[in-house]
PDB file of C-alpha atoms in Angstrom:
ATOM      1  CA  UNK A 197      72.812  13.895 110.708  1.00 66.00           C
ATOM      2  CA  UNK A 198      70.335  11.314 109.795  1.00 81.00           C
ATOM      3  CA  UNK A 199      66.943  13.827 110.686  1.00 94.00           C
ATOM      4  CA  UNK A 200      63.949  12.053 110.496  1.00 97.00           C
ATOM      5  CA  UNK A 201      64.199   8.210 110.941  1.00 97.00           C
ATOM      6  CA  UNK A 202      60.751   6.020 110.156  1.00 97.00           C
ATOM      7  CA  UNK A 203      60.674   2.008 110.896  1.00 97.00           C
ATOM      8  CA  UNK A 204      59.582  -0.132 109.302  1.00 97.00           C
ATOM      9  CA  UNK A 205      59.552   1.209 105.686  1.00 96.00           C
ATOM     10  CA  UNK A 206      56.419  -1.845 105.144  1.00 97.00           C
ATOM     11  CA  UNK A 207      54.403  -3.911 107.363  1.00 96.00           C
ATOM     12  CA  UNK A 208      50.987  -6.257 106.352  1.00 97.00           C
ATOM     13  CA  UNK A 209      48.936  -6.477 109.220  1.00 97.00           C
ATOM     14  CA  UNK A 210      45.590  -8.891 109.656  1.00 97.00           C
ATOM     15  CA  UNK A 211      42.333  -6.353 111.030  1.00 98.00           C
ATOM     16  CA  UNK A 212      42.465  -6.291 114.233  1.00 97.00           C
ATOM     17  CA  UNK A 213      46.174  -6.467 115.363  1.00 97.00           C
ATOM     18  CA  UNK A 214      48.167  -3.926 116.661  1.00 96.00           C
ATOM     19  CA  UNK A 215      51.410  -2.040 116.255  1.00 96.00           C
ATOM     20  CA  UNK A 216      54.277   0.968 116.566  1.00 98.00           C
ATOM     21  CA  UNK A 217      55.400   3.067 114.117  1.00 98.00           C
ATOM     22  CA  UNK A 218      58.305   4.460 114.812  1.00 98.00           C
ATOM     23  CA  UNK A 219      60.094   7.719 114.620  1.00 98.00           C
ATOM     24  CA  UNK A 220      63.455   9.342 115.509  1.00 98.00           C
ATOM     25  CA  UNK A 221      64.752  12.758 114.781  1.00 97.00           C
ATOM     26  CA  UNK A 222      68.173  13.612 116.126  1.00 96.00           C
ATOM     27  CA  UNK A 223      67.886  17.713 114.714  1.00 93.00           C
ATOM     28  CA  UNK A 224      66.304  18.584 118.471  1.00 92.00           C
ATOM     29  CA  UNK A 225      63.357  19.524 116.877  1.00 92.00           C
ATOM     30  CA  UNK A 226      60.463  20.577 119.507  1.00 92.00           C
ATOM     31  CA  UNK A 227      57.462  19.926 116.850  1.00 93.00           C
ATOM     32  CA  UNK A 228      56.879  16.515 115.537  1.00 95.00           C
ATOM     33  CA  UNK A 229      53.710  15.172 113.646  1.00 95.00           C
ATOM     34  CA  UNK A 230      52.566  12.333 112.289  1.00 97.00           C
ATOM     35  CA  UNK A 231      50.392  12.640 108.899  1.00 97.00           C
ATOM     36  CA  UNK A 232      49.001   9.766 106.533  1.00 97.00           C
ATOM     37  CA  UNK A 233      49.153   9.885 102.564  1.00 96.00           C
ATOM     38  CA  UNK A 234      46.333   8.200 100.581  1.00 93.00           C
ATOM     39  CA  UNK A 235      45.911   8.677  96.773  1.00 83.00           C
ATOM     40  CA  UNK A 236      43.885  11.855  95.802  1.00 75.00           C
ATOM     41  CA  UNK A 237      43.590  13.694  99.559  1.00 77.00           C
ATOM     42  CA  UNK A 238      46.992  14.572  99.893  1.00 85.00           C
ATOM     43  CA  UNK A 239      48.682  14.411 103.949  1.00 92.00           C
ATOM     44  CA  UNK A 240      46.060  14.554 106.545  1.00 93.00           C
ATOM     45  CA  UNK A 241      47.236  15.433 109.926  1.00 94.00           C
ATOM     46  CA  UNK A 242      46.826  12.176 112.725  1.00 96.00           C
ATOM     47  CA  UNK A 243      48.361  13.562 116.273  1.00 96.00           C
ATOM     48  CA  UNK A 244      51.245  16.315 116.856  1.00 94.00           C
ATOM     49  CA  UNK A 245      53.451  17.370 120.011  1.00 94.00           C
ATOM     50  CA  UNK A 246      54.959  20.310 120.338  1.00 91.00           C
ATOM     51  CA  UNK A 247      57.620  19.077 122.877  1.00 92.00           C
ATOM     52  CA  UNK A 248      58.086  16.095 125.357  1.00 94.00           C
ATOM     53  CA  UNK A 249      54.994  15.611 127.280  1.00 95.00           C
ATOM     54  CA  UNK A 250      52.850  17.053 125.035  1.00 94.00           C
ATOM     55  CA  UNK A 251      50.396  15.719 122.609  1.00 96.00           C
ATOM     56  CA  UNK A 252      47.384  16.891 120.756  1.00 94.00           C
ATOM     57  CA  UNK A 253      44.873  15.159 117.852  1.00 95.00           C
ATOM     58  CA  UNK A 254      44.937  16.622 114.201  1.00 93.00           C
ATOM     59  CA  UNK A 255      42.263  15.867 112.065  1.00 91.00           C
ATOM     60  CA  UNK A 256      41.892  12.148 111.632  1.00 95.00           C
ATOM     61  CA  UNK A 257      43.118  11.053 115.223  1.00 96.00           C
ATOM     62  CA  UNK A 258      40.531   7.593 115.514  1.00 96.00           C
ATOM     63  CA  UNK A 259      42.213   4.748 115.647  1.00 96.00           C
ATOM     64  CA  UNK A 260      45.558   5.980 116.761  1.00 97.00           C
ATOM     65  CA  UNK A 261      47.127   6.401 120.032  1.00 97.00           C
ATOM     66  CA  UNK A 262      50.808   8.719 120.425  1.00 97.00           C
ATOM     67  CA  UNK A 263      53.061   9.677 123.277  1.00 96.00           C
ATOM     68  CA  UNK A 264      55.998  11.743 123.314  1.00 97.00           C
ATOM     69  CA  UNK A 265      58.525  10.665 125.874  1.00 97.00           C
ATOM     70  CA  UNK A 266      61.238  11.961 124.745  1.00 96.00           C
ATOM     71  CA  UNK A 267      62.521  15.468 122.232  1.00 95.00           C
ATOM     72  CA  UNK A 268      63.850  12.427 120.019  1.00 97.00           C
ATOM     73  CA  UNK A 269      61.125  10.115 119.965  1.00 98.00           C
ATOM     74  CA  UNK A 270      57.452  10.132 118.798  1.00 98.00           C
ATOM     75  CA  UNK A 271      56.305   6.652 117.860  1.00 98.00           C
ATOM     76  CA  UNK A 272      52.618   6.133 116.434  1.00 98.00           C
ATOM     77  CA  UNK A 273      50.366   3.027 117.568  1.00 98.00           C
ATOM     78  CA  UNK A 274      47.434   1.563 115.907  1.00 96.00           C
ATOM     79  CA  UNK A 275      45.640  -0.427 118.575  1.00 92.00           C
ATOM     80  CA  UNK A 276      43.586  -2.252 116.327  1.00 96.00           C
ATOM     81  CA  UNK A 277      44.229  -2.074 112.971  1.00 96.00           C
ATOM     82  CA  UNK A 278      41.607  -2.219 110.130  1.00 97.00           C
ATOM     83  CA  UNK A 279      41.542  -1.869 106.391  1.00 97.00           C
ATOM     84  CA  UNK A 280      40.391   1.425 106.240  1.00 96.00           C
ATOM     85  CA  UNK A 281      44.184   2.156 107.779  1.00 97.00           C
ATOM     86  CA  UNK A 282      45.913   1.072 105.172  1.00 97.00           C
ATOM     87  CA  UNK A 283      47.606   4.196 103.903  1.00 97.00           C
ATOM     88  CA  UNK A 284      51.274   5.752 104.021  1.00 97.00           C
ATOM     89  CA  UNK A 285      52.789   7.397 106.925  1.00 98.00           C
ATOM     90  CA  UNK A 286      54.729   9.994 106.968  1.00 98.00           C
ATOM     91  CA  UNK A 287      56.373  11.411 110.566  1.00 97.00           C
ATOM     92  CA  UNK A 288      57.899  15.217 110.464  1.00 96.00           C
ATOM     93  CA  UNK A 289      59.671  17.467 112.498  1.00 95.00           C
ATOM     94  CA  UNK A 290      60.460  20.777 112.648  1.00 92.00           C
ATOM     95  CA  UNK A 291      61.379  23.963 115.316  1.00 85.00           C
ATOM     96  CA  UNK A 292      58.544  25.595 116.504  1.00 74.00           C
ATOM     97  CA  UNK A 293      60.101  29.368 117.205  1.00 66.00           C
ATOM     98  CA  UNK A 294      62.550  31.411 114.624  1.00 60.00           C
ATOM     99  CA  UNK A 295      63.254  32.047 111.578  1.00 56.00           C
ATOM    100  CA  UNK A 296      63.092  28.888 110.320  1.00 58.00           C
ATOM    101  CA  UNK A 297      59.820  28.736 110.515  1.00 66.00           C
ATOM    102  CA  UNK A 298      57.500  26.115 110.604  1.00 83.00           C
ATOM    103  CA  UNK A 299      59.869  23.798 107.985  1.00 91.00           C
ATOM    104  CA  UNK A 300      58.803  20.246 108.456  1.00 93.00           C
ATOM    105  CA  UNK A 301      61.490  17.820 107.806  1.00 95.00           C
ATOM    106  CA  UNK A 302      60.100  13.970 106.387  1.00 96.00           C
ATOM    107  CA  UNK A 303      60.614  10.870 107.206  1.00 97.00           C
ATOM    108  CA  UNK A 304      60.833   8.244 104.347  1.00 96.00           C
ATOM    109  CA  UNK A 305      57.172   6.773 104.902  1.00 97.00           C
ATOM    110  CA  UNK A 306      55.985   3.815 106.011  1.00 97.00           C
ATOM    111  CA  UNK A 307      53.882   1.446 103.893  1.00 96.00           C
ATOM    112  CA  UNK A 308      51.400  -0.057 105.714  1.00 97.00           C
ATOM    113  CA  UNK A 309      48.393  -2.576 104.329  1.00 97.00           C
ATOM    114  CA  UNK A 310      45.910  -3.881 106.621  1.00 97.00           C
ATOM    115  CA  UNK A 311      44.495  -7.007 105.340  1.00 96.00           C
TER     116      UNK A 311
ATOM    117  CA  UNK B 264      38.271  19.874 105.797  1.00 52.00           C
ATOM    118  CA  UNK B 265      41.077  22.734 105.795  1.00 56.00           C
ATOM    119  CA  UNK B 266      42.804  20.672 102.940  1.00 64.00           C
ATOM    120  CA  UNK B 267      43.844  23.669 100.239  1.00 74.00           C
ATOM    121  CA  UNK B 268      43.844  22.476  96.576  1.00 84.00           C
ATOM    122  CA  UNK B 269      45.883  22.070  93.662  1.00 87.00           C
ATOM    123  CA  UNK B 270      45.240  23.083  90.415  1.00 89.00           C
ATOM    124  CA  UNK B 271      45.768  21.297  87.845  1.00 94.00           C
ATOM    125  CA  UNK B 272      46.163  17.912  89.151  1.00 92.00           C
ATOM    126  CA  UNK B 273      48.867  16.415  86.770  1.00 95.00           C
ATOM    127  CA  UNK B 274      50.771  18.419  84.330  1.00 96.00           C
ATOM    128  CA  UNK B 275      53.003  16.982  81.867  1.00 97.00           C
ATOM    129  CA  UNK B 276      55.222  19.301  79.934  1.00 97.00           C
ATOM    130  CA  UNK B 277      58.513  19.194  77.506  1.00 97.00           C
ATOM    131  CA  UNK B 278      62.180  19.869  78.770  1.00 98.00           C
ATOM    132  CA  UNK B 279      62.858  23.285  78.979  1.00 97.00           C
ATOM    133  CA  UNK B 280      58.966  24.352  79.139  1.00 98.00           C
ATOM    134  CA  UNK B 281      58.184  26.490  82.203  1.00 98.00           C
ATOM    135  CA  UNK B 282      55.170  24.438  84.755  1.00 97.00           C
ATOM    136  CA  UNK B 283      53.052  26.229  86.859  1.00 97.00           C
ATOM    137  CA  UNK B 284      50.721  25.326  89.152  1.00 97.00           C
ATOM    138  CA  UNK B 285      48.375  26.844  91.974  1.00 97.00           C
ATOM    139  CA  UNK B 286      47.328  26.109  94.963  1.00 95.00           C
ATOM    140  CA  UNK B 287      44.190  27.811  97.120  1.00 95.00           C
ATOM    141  CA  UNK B 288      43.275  27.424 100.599  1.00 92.00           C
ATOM    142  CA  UNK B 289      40.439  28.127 103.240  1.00 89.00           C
ATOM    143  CA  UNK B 290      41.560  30.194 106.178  1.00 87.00           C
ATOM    144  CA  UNK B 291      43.650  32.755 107.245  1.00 88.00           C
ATOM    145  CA  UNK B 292      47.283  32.132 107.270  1.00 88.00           C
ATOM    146  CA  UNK B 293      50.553  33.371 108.424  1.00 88.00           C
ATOM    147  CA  UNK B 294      52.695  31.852 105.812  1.00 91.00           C
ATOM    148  CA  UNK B 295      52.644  29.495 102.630  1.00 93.00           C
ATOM    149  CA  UNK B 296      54.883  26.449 101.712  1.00 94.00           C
ATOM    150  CA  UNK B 297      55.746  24.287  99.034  1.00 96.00           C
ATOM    151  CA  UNK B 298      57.308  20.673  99.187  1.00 97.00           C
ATOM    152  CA  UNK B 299      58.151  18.197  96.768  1.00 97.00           C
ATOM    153  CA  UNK B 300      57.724  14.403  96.662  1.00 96.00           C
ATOM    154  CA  UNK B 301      59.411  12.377  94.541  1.00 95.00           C
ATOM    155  CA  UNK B 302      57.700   8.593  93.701  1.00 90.00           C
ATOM    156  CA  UNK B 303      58.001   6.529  96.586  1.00 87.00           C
ATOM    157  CA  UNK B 304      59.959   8.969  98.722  1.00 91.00           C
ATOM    158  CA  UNK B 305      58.915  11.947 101.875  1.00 92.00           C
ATOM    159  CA  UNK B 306      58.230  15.547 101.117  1.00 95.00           C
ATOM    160  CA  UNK B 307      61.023  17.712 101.011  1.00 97.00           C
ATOM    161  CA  UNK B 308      60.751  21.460 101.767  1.00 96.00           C
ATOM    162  CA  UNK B 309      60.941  23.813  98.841  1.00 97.00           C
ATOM    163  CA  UNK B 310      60.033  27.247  99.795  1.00 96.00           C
ATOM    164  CA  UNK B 311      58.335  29.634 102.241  1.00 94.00           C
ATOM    165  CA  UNK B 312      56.581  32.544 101.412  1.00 94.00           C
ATOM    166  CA  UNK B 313      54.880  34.847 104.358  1.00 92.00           C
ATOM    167  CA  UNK B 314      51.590  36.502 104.826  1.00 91.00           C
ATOM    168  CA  UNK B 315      53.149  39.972 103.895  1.00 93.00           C
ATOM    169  CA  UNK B 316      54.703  38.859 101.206  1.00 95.00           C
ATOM    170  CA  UNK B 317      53.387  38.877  97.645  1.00 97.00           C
ATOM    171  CA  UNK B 318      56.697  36.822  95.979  1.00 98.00           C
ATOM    172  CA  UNK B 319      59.409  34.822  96.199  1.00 97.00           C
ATOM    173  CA  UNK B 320      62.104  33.828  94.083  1.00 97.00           C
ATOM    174  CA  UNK B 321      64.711  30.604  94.891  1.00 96.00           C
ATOM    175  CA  UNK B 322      66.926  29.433  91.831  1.00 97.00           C
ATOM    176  CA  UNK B 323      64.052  28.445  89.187  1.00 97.00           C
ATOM    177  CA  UNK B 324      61.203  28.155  91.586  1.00 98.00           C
ATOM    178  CA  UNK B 325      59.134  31.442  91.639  1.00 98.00           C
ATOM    179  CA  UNK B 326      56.562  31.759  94.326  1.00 98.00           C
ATOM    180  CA  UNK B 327      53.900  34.229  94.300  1.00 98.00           C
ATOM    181  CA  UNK B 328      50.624  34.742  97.128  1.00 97.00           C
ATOM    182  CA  UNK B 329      47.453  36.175  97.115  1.00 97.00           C
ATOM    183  CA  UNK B 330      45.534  36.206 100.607  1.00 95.00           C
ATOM    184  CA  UNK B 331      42.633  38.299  99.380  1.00 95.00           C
ATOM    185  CA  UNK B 332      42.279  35.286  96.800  1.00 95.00           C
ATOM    186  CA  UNK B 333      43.699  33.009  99.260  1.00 95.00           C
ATOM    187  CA  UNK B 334      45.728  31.217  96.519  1.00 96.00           C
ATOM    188  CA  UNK B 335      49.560  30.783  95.273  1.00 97.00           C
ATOM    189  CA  UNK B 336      51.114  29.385  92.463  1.00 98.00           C
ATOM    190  CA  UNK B 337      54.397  27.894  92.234  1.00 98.00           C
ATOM    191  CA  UNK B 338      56.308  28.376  88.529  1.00 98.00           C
ATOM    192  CA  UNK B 339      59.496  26.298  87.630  1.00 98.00           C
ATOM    193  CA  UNK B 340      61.438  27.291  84.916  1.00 98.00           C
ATOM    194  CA  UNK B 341      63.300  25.658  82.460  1.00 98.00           C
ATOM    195  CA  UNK B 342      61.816  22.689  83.706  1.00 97.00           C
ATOM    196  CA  UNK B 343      64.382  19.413  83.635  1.00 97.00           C
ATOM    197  CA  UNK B 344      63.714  15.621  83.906  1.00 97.00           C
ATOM    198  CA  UNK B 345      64.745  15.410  87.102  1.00 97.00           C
ATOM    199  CA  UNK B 346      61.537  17.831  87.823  1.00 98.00           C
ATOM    200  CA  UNK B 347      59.580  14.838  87.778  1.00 98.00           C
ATOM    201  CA  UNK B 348      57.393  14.766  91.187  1.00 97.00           C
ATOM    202  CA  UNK B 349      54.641  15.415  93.021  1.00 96.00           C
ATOM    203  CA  UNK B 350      53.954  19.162  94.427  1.00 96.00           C
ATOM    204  CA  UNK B 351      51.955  19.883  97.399  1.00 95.00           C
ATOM    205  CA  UNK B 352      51.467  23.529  98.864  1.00 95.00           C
ATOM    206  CA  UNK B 353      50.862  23.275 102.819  1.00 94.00           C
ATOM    207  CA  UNK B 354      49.253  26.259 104.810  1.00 92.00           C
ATOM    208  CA  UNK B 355      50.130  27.417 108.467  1.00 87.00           C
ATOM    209  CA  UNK B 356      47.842  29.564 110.858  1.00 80.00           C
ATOM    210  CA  UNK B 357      48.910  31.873 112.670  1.00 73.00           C
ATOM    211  CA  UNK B 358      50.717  30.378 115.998  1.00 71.00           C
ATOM    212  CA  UNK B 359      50.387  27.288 115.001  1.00 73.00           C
ATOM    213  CA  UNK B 360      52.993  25.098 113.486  1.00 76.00           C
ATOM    214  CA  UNK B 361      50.857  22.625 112.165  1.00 86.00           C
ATOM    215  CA  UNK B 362      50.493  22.273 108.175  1.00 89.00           C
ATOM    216  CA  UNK B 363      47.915  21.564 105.798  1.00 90.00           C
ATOM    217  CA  UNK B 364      48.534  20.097 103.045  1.00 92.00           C
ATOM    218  CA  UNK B 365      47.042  20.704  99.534  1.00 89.00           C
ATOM    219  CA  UNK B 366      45.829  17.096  97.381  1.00 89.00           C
ATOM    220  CA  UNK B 367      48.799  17.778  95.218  1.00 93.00           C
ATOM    221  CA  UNK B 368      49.797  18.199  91.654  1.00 95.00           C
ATOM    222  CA  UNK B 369      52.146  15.675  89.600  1.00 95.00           C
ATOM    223  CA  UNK B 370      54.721  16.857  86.876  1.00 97.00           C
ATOM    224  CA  UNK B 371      55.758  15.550  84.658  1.00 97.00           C
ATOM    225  CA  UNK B 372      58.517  16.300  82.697  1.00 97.00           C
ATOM    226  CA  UNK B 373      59.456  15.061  79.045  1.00 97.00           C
ATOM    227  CA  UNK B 374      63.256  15.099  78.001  1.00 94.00           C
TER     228      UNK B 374
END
C-alpha cells in the first residue's frame, strides 16, 4: 500500500496565484484532514471530511477552499496565494469508528513558499 | 487556540540516557496521542493512550496521563541515535476525530 500520497513535495508561487494540493490515500480511510506546519506552533488544523461529500473548516480555514469527491481523494486549493501561506502541508487520514481509533496516517508534506 | 504544549522544547541527551517529555492540553478529551517527525519527513503515529487510562507501555516508549492535570508525558528509554526527531502529543474530543496538535519537542540524541 502506498497510504497517504501528497503532490508536489515543493512549489514557489508569486502572491496572488492559485493552486491544488493534492492528496491520495488508497487505506479507505473515511477521515481525511489537511493541517499546515510552521516553525514554533506545531500542526494547525485547515479543513477535514469525514467521508465523500462532506467537508467542514478547522481552525485556520481563510484562504483555502476543499472538496471531497471521492473516499480516495481530498485535494486542497489556495485561490489566491499570499506570503503569509507559505508554510508546510501535511494531508492525513485515518478511520473514523473502531478500535483503531482516531490514528492519523501522514502524508510526506508539501513545501510551499509564496513569494 | 486548543493547541496543547510541550515541555521542554528541545532536549538533547547522551546514548543510552532515558528523555522525557510532557505535554498539557486545554479541554476535555477522550484519548491522547503521540507522533514522531523525523527532519524533513510526516508524523508517524507512536502511541494511544485513553481517557481511562493512566499508562501505557510500547517497547521503550512509556506513556503516562493525567486528565485532572490535563497533561502526559512520554519517556523513551535507552534512548539511541536514531531517536533523533521531533515529538508532538495530539489531543482528541470526545466524538470527534479531529487532532490537536501540541508545538512539539525536539530530541536530540548524542551517540
Amino acid at each position: 500500500n502506498a497510504g497517504v500520497t501528497q503532490t508536489p513535495k515543493f512549489q514557489v508561487l508569486k502572491t496572488g496565484q492559485s493552486m491544488t494540493l493534492q492528496c491520495a490515500q488508497d487505506m479507505n480511510h473515511e477521515y481525511m484532514s489537511w493541517y499546515r506546519q510552521d516553525p514554533g506552533m506545531g500542526l494547525r488544523l485547515i479543513h477535514y471530511s469525514v467521508g465523500a461529500g462532506i467537508t467542514d473548516q478547522g481552525e485556520v480555514p481563510n484562504g483555502y477552499n476543499v472538496s471531497r469527491s471521492t473516499t480516495e481523494d481530498f485535494p486542497l486549493r489556495l485561490l489566491s496565494a499570499a506570503p503569509s501561506q507559505t508554510s508546510v502541508y501535511f494531508c492525513a487520514s485515518s478511520y473514523s469508528k473502531g478500535t483503531a481509533g482516531n490514528i492519523q496516517y501522514f502524508g510526506a508534506g508539501t513545501r510551499l513558499s509564496v513569494l | 487556540s486548543q493547541q496543547g504544549e510541550e515541555d521542554p522544547q528541545a532536549l538533547s541527551i547522551q546514548e543510552g540516557e532515558n528523555a522525557t517529555m510532557n505535554c498539557s492540553y486545554k479541554t476535555s478529551i477522550n484519548n491522547l496521542q503521540w507522533y514522531r517527525q523525523n527532519s524533513g519527513r510526516g508524523l508517524v503515529h507512536l502511541i494511544l493512550i485513553r481517557s481511562n487510562e493512566r499508562e501505557k507501555h510500547s517497547g521503550r516508549l512509556r506513556v503516562t496521563l493525567d486528565t485532572s492535570k490535563k497533561s502526559s508525558s512520554l519517556l523513551i528509554t535507552a534512548s539511541r541515535a536514531a531517536d533523533t526527531a521531533s515529538y508532538f502529543c495530539a489531543t482528541a474530543q470526545t466524538g470527534a476525530n479531529n487532532l490537536f496538535f501540541g508545538t512539539g519537542t525536539r530530541l536530540t540524541v548524542i551517540p
